[in-house]
Amino acid sequence: MSKLPRSFYDRDTILVARELLGKYLVHRSRGAERIGRIVEVEAYLGPHDLAAHSSRGLTERTKVMFGPPGHAYVYLIYGMHCCMNVVTEREGHASAVLLRAIEPVKNVVGRTCGPGLLCQAMHIDRRLNAHDLVSDTFYIAAPPQAKPLVIVKRPRIGVDYARQWAKKPLRFYIKDSPFISRP
DNA sequence: TGCACGATGAAC
DNA sequence: TTCATCGTGCAC
C-alpha cells in the first residue's frame, strides 16, 4: 500500500476528490490501526464557492483550509459532530475535500455512512485538525490493486444556503456502494 | 459580550 | 419532520 505524497493533494480539487474514491484512510491511535475505504466525498472549491467555509474569509477556524495541501481540516458541526476534510491545491487557495463515507476495512467499529459517523468510527476528532496527512499515524494510501470505479455525481448535502453553488454536482461517490450516506 | 446558525444524526 | 447542543463569526 503506497502512501499518497503531498503532490497528490496539490492539484485541482475536483480531480483530487474523484481520485480519493477507493483510497484507504489510515489512522493509528491507541495502539490500533484503523483503515476505511473512501466511498463518498464532496469538493469545496475555495473562497468563491459559497458553500465552502473559506468563502467567509480567513478566520481562526478556517485557517487550515488556507494552508498548504495534504493537511486535515477537522471541525465541529452542530455542536456535536466532527467532519474531516483534506486540504487541496496550493497554499492560500483555501479548497478542500470533505470525506462523507467510508467502507470499513480494518478495526472500524460502528456505522460510517456520514461525515460525523465516519469521524467517530475512525477516532478522528478536532485534536487532528491541521494534522499533516503525509505522516506515519494519519494518512491516505492507494490500495495494492485498485479496480476501475464508476463514479456518480450529485449536488452536495446540506448546503441549500449557498444559492447557485448548492446545485453544482460536487459530490462524488462510488456507484452501487452500500456504504454511501445518501443515494 | 451576546446571539443566530450550521458541510449532522437519531428519534418520532 | 423535529430536536439535541455548542463553537464560530460577526454584530453591537
PDB file of C-alpha atoms (C1' of nucleotides) in Angstrom:
ATOM      1  CA  MET A   1       0.000   0.000   0.000  1.00  0.00           C
ATOM      2  CA  SER A   2       1.547   3.297  -1.051  1.00  0.00           C
ATOM      3  CA  LYS A   3       1.027   6.485   0.953  1.00  0.00           C
ATOM      4  CA  LEU A   4      -0.160   9.422  -1.124  1.00  0.00           C
ATOM      5  CA  PRO A   5       2.516  12.134  -1.429  1.00  0.00           C
ATOM      6  CA  ARG A   6       1.897  15.844  -0.932  1.00  0.00           C
ATOM      7  CA  SER A   7       1.853  16.306  -4.721  1.00  0.00           C
ATOM      8  CA  PHE A   8      -1.341  14.225  -4.893  1.00  0.00           C
ATOM      9  CA  TYR A   9      -3.212  16.904  -2.936  1.00  0.00           C
ATOM     10  CA  ASP A  10      -1.570  19.844  -4.703  1.00  0.00           C
ATOM     11  CA  ARG A  11      -3.855  19.523  -7.746  1.00  0.00           C
ATOM     12  CA  ASP A  12      -7.319  20.513  -8.964  1.00  0.00           C
ATOM     13  CA  THR A  13      -9.798  19.893  -6.133  1.00  0.00           C
ATOM     14  CA  ILE A  14     -12.389  18.085  -8.239  1.00  0.00           C
ATOM     15  CA  LEU A  15      -9.682  15.789  -9.600  1.00  0.00           C
ATOM     16  CA  VAL A  16      -8.408  15.082  -6.087  1.00  0.00           C
ATOM     17  CA  ALA A  17     -11.962  14.439  -4.864  1.00  0.00           C
ATOM     18  CA  ARG A  18     -12.648  11.893  -7.607  1.00  0.00           C
ATOM     19  CA  GLU A  19      -9.299  10.175  -7.131  1.00  0.00           C
ATOM     20  CA  LEU A  20      -9.783   9.922  -3.368  1.00  0.00           C
ATOM     21  CA  LEU A  21     -12.626   7.461  -4.014  1.00  0.00           C
ATOM     22  CA  GLY A  22     -11.384   3.928  -3.422  1.00  0.00           C
ATOM     23  CA  LYS A  23      -8.341   5.128  -1.438  1.00  0.00           C
ATOM     24  CA  TYR A  24      -7.660   3.972   2.113  1.00  0.00           C
ATOM     25  CA  LEU A  25      -7.834   6.359   5.048  1.00  0.00           C
ATOM     26  CA  VAL A  26      -5.443   5.148   7.750  1.00  0.00           C
ATOM     27  CA  HIS A  27      -5.362   6.315  11.371  1.00  0.00           C
ATOM     28  CA  ARG A  28      -3.110   4.827  14.009  1.00  0.00           C
ATOM     29  CA  SER A  29      -4.057   5.656  17.595  1.00  0.00           C
ATOM     30  CA  ARG A  30      -4.136   3.973  20.982  1.00  0.00           C
ATOM     31  CA  GLY A  31      -2.183   1.042  19.575  1.00  0.00           C
ATOM     32  CA  ALA A  32      -4.709   0.278  16.847  1.00  0.00           C
ATOM     33  CA  GLU A  33      -4.559   0.835  13.129  1.00  0.00           C
ATOM     34  CA  ARG A  34      -7.937   1.756  11.708  1.00  0.00           C
ATOM     35  CA  ILE A  35      -8.492   1.663   7.957  1.00  0.00           C
ATOM     36  CA  GLY A  36     -11.502   2.753   5.909  1.00  0.00           C
ATOM     37  CA  ARG A  37     -12.017   2.787   2.146  1.00  0.00           C
ATOM     38  CA  ILE A  38     -13.264   6.177   0.969  1.00  0.00           C
ATOM     39  CA  VAL A  39     -16.553   5.773  -0.930  1.00  0.00           C
ATOM     40  CA  GLU A  40     -18.122   9.256  -0.805  1.00  0.00           C
ATOM     41  CA  VAL A  41     -16.669  12.787  -0.891  1.00  0.00           C
ATOM     42  CA  GLU A  42     -17.601  16.409  -1.574  1.00  0.00           C
ATOM     43  CA  ALA A  43     -15.416  19.093  -3.177  1.00  0.00           C
ATOM     44  CA  TYR A  44     -15.268  22.620  -1.729  1.00  0.00           C
ATOM     45  CA  LEU A  45     -13.524  24.750  -4.305  1.00  0.00           C
ATOM     46  CA  GLY A  46     -12.356  27.864  -2.431  1.00  0.00           C
ATOM     47  CA  PRO A  47     -13.494  31.346  -1.288  1.00  0.00           C
ATOM     48  CA  HIS A  48     -15.569  31.808  -4.467  1.00  0.00           C
ATOM     49  CA  ASP A  49     -17.555  28.661  -3.569  1.00  0.00           C
ATOM     50  CA  LEU A  50     -20.347  30.000  -1.360  1.00  0.00           C
ATOM     51  CA  ALA A  51     -20.814  26.593   0.286  1.00  0.00           C
ATOM     52  CA  ALA A  52     -17.184  26.455   1.429  1.00  0.00           C
ATOM     53  CA  HIS A  53     -16.191  27.658   4.888  1.00  0.00           C
ATOM     54  CA  SER A  54     -13.363  29.600   3.262  1.00  0.00           C
ATOM     55  CA  SER A  55     -15.909  31.820   1.471  1.00  0.00           C
ATOM     56  CA  ARG A  56     -16.229  33.699   4.789  1.00  0.00           C
ATOM     57  CA  GLY A  57     -12.556  34.585   4.610  1.00  0.00           C
ATOM     58  CA  LEU A  58      -9.551  33.658   6.715  1.00  0.00           C
ATOM     59  CA  THR A  59     -10.622  33.015  10.312  1.00  0.00           C
ATOM     60  CA  GLU A  60      -9.264  31.086  13.271  1.00  0.00           C
ATOM     61  CA  ARG A  61     -11.375  28.078  12.296  1.00  0.00           C
ATOM     62  CA  THR A  62     -10.771  28.111   8.547  1.00  0.00           C
ATOM     63  CA  LYS A  63      -7.079  28.997   8.502  1.00  0.00           C
ATOM     64  CA  VAL A  64      -6.165  25.355   7.892  1.00  0.00           C
ATOM     65  CA  MET A  65      -8.079  25.489   4.599  1.00  0.00           C
ATOM     66  CA  PHE A  66      -5.869  28.398   3.567  1.00  0.00           C
ATOM     67  CA  GLY A  67      -2.722  26.472   4.439  1.00  0.00           C
ATOM     68  CA  PRO A  68      -0.637  24.030   2.391  1.00  0.00           C
ATOM     69  CA  PRO A  69      -2.237  20.929   0.796  1.00  0.00           C
ATOM     70  CA  GLY A  70      -2.195  17.480   2.342  1.00  0.00           C
ATOM     71  CA  HIS A  71      -3.385  18.544   5.788  1.00  0.00           C
ATOM     72  CA  ALA A  72      -6.563  17.569   7.662  1.00  0.00           C
ATOM     73  CA  TYR A  73      -9.235  20.197   8.345  1.00  0.00           C
ATOM     74  CA  VAL A  74     -11.388  18.816  11.162  1.00  0.00           C
ATOM     75  CA  TYR A  75     -14.178  20.955  12.590  1.00  0.00           C
ATOM     76  CA  LEU A  76     -17.170  20.606  14.893  1.00  0.00           C
ATOM     77  CA  ILE A  77     -20.617  20.878  13.354  1.00  0.00           C
ATOM     78  CA  TYR A  78     -23.990  21.285  15.110  1.00  0.00           C
ATOM     79  CA  GLY A  79     -22.154  21.320  18.405  1.00  0.00           C
ATOM     80  CA  MET A  80     -21.699  17.548  18.444  1.00  0.00           C
ATOM     81  CA  HIS A  81     -20.305  16.043  15.258  1.00  0.00           C
ATOM     82  CA  CYS A  82     -16.859  16.253  13.689  1.00  0.00           C
ATOM     83  CA  CYS A  83     -16.269  16.462   9.949  1.00  0.00           C
ATOM     84  CA  MET A  84     -12.970  15.726   8.258  1.00  0.00           C
ATOM     85  CA  ASN A  85     -11.662  17.438   5.142  1.00  0.00           C
ATOM     86  CA  VAL A  86      -8.474  17.132   3.133  1.00  0.00           C
ATOM     87  CA  VAL A  87      -6.884  20.443   2.134  1.00  0.00           C
ATOM     88  CA  THR A  88      -6.113  20.652  -1.591  1.00  0.00           C
ATOM     89  CA  GLU A  89      -4.292  22.873  -4.097  1.00  0.00           C
ATOM     90  CA  ARG A  90      -1.602  25.433  -3.395  1.00  0.00           C
ATOM     91  CA  GLU A  91      -1.283  27.291  -0.101  1.00  0.00           C
ATOM     92  CA  GLY A  92      -3.763  30.180   0.010  1.00  0.00           C
ATOM     93  CA  HIS A  93      -6.216  28.587  -2.433  1.00  0.00           C
ATOM     94  CA  ALA A  94      -8.442  27.518   0.501  1.00  0.00           C
ATOM     95  CA  SER A  95     -10.060  24.482  -1.092  1.00  0.00           C
ATOM     96  CA  ALA A  96     -10.746  21.076   0.450  1.00  0.00           C
ATOM     97  CA  VAL A  97     -12.468  17.720   0.040  1.00  0.00           C
ATOM     98  CA  LEU A  98     -14.966  16.570   2.690  1.00  0.00           C
ATOM     99  CA  LEU A  99     -14.934  12.845   3.441  1.00  0.00           C
ATOM    100  CA  ARG A 100     -18.592  11.785   3.759  1.00  0.00           C
ATOM    101  CA  ALA A 101     -18.485   7.987   3.978  1.00  0.00           C
ATOM    102  CA  ILE A 102     -16.072   5.072   4.180  1.00  0.00           C
ATOM    103  CA  GLU A 103     -16.294   1.312   3.912  1.00  0.00           C
ATOM    104  CA  PRO A 104     -14.810  -0.438   6.985  1.00  0.00           C
ATOM    105  CA  VAL A 105     -11.598  -2.290   6.140  1.00  0.00           C
ATOM    106  CA  LYS A 106      -9.803  -2.828   9.455  1.00  0.00           C
ATOM    107  CA  ASN A 107     -10.566  -2.100  13.135  1.00  0.00           C
ATOM    108  CA  VAL A 108     -13.500   0.148  12.256  1.00  0.00           C
ATOM    109  CA  VAL A 109     -16.436  -0.273  14.647  1.00  0.00           C
ATOM    110  CA  GLY A 110     -19.874   1.250  14.141  1.00  0.00           C
ATOM    111  CA  ARG A 111     -21.582   2.999  11.282  1.00  0.00           C
ATOM    112  CA  THR A 112     -19.536   5.041   8.818  1.00  0.00           C
ATOM    113  CA  CYS A 113     -22.111   6.454   6.393  1.00  0.00           C
ATOM    114  CA  GLY A 114     -21.975  10.171   7.062  1.00  0.00           C
ATOM    115  CA  PRO A 115     -19.220  12.673   7.868  1.00  0.00           C
ATOM    116  CA  GLY A 116     -19.916  12.670  11.613  1.00  0.00           C
ATOM    117  CA  LEU A 117     -20.215   8.902  11.946  1.00  0.00           C
ATOM    118  CA  LEU A 118     -17.112   8.406   9.818  1.00  0.00           C
ATOM    119  CA  CYS A 119     -15.043  10.506  12.218  1.00  0.00           C
ATOM    120  CA  GLN A 120     -16.495   8.740  15.238  1.00  0.00           C
ATOM    121  CA  ALA A 121     -15.735   5.279  13.862  1.00  0.00           C
ATOM    122  CA  MET A 122     -12.209   6.268  12.798  1.00  0.00           C
ATOM    123  CA  HIS A 123     -11.496   8.005  16.134  1.00  0.00           C
ATOM    124  CA  ILE A 124     -10.966  11.326  14.392  1.00  0.00           C
ATOM    125  CA  ASP A 125     -11.597  14.446  16.469  1.00  0.00           C
ATOM    126  CA  ARG A 126     -10.559  18.087  16.495  1.00  0.00           C
ATOM    127  CA  ARG A 127      -7.175  17.270  18.003  1.00  0.00           C
ATOM    128  CA  LEU A 128      -6.319  16.091  14.496  1.00  0.00           C
ATOM    129  CA  ASN A 129      -7.194  19.446  12.969  1.00  0.00           C
ATOM    130  CA  ALA A 130      -4.249  20.758  10.943  1.00  0.00           C
ATOM    131  CA  HIS A 131      -2.545  17.363  11.188  1.00  0.00           C
ATOM    132  CA  ASP A 132      -0.220  16.591   8.283  1.00  0.00           C
ATOM    133  CA  LEU A 133      -1.556  13.702   6.187  1.00  0.00           C
ATOM    134  CA  VAL A 134       1.923  12.998   4.894  1.00  0.00           C
ATOM    135  CA  SER A 135       2.728  11.402   8.249  1.00  0.00           C
ATOM    136  CA  ASP A 136       3.064   7.974   9.835  1.00  0.00           C
ATOM    137  CA  THR A 137      -0.034   7.918  12.044  1.00  0.00           C
ATOM    138  CA  PHE A 138      -2.670   9.616   9.907  1.00  0.00           C
ATOM    139  CA  TYR A 139      -2.592   9.385   6.116  1.00  0.00           C
ATOM    140  CA  ILE A 140      -4.291   8.201   2.944  1.00  0.00           C
ATOM    141  CA  ALA A 141      -2.909   5.392   0.810  1.00  0.00           C
ATOM    142  CA  ALA A 142      -3.613   3.724  -2.509  1.00  0.00           C
ATOM    143  CA  PRO A 143      -4.616   0.056  -2.122  1.00  0.00           C
ATOM    144  CA  PRO A 144      -2.468  -2.549  -3.956  1.00  0.00           C
ATOM    145  CA  GLN A 145      -4.882  -3.499  -6.691  1.00  0.00           C
ATOM    146  CA  ALA A 146      -7.184  -0.582  -7.457  1.00  0.00           C
ATOM    147  CA  LYS A 147     -10.003  -1.614  -9.734  1.00  0.00           C
ATOM    148  CA  PRO A 148     -11.693   0.872 -12.064  1.00  0.00           C
ATOM    149  CA  LEU A 149     -14.580   2.694 -10.398  1.00  0.00           C
ATOM    150  CA  VAL A 150     -17.864   4.005 -11.709  1.00  0.00           C
ATOM    151  CA  ILE A 151     -18.311   7.440 -10.150  1.00  0.00           C
ATOM    152  CA  VAL A 152     -21.682   9.122  -9.589  1.00  0.00           C
ATOM    153  CA  LYS A 153     -22.026  12.952  -9.439  1.00  0.00           C
ATOM    154  CA  ARG A 154     -24.673  14.613  -7.259  1.00  0.00           C
ATOM    155  CA  PRO A 155     -25.312  18.015  -5.613  1.00  0.00           C
ATOM    156  CA  ARG A 156     -23.759  18.427  -2.180  1.00  0.00           C
ATOM    157  CA  ILE A 157     -25.709  17.737   1.003  1.00  0.00           C
ATOM    158  CA  GLY A 158     -26.882  20.395   3.450  1.00  0.00           C
ATOM    159  CA  VAL A 159     -25.687  23.467   1.556  1.00  0.00           C
ATOM    160  CA  ASP A 160     -29.009  24.893   0.372  1.00  0.00           C
ATOM    161  CA  TYR A 161     -27.971  28.292   1.745  1.00  0.00           C
ATOM    162  CA  ALA A 162     -25.219  28.513  -0.880  1.00  0.00           C
ATOM    163  CA  ARG A 163     -27.588  29.686  -3.628  1.00  0.00           C
ATOM    164  CA  GLN A 164     -26.389  28.675  -7.089  1.00  0.00           C
ATOM    165  CA  TRP A 165     -23.487  26.735  -5.600  1.00  0.00           C
ATOM    166  CA  ALA A 166     -25.895  24.359  -3.849  1.00  0.00           C
ATOM    167  CA  LYS A 167     -26.910  22.829  -7.179  1.00  0.00           C
ATOM    168  CA  LYS A 168     -23.475  22.130  -8.603  1.00  0.00           C
ATOM    169  CA  PRO A 169     -22.586  18.422  -8.823  1.00  0.00           C
ATOM    170  CA  LEU A 170     -19.602  18.496  -6.462  1.00  0.00           C
ATOM    171  CA  ARG A 171     -20.485  15.367  -4.502  1.00  0.00           C
ATOM    172  CA  PHE A 172     -18.961  12.143  -5.776  1.00  0.00           C
ATOM    173  CA  TYR A 173     -19.478   8.562  -4.721  1.00  0.00           C
ATOM    174  CA  ILE A 174     -18.778   5.047  -5.889  1.00  0.00           C
ATOM    175  CA  LYS A 175     -21.773   3.694  -7.792  1.00  0.00           C
ATOM    176  CA  ASP A 176     -23.662   0.903  -6.025  1.00  0.00           C
ATOM    177  CA  SER A 177     -21.574   1.113  -2.867  1.00  0.00           C
ATOM    178  CA  PRO A 178     -23.769   0.068   0.082  1.00  0.00           C
ATOM    179  CA  PHE A 179     -21.782   2.383   2.365  1.00  0.00           C
ATOM    180  CA  ILE A 180     -22.707   5.805   0.969  1.00  0.00           C
ATOM    181  CA  SER A 181     -24.623   8.183   3.258  1.00  0.00           C
ATOM    182  CA  ARG A 182     -27.351   9.077   0.755  1.00  0.00           C
ATOM    183  CA  PRO A 183     -28.119   7.979  -2.814  1.00  0.00           C
TER     184      PRO A 183
ATOM    185  C1'  DT B   1     -20.416  40.378  25.366  1.00  0.00           C
ATOM    186  C1'  DG B   2     -24.337  38.382  23.067  1.00  0.00           C
ATOM    187  C1'  DC B   3     -26.618  35.726  19.642  1.00  0.00           C
ATOM    188  C1'  DA B   4     -28.001  33.320  15.312  1.00  0.00           C
ATOM    189  C1'  DC B   5     -26.781  29.478  12.809  1.00  0.00           C
ATOM    190  C1'  DG B   6     -24.990  25.399  10.889  1.00  0.00           C
ATOM    191  C1'  DA B   7     -20.775  20.759   5.187  1.00  0.00           C
ATOM    192  C1'  DT B   8     -25.407  16.149  11.170  1.00  0.00           C
ATOM    193  C1'  DG B   9     -27.602  12.183  13.167  1.00  0.00           C
ATOM    194  C1'  DA B  10     -31.204   9.974  15.517  1.00  0.00           C
ATOM    195  C1'  DA B  11     -35.687   9.726  17.135  1.00  0.00           C
ATOM    196  C1'  DC B  12     -40.530  10.236  16.273  1.00  0.00           C
TER     197       DC B  12
ATOM    198  C1'  DT C   1     -40.139  16.410  10.473  1.00  0.00           C
ATOM    199  C1'  DT C   2     -38.047  17.780  14.754  1.00  0.00           C
ATOM    200  C1'  DC C   3     -34.636  18.340  18.027  1.00  0.00           C
ATOM    201  C1'  DA C   4     -30.196  17.998  20.623  1.00  0.00           C
ATOM    202  C1'  DT C   5     -26.233  21.044  21.538  1.00  0.00           C
ATOM    203  C1'  DC C   6     -22.187  24.432  21.250  1.00  0.00           C
ATOM    204  C1'  DG C   7     -18.216  26.551  18.669  1.00  0.00           C
ATOM    205  C1'  DT C   8     -17.694  30.165  15.424  1.00  0.00           C
ATOM    206  C1'  DG C   9     -18.222  34.555  13.393  1.00  0.00           C
ATOM    207  C1'  DC C  10     -19.978  38.864  13.446  1.00  0.00           C
ATOM    208  C1'  DA C  11     -22.982  42.367  15.133  1.00  0.00           C
ATOM    209  C1'  DC C  12     -23.294  45.596  18.896  1.00  0.00           C
TER     210       DC C  12
END
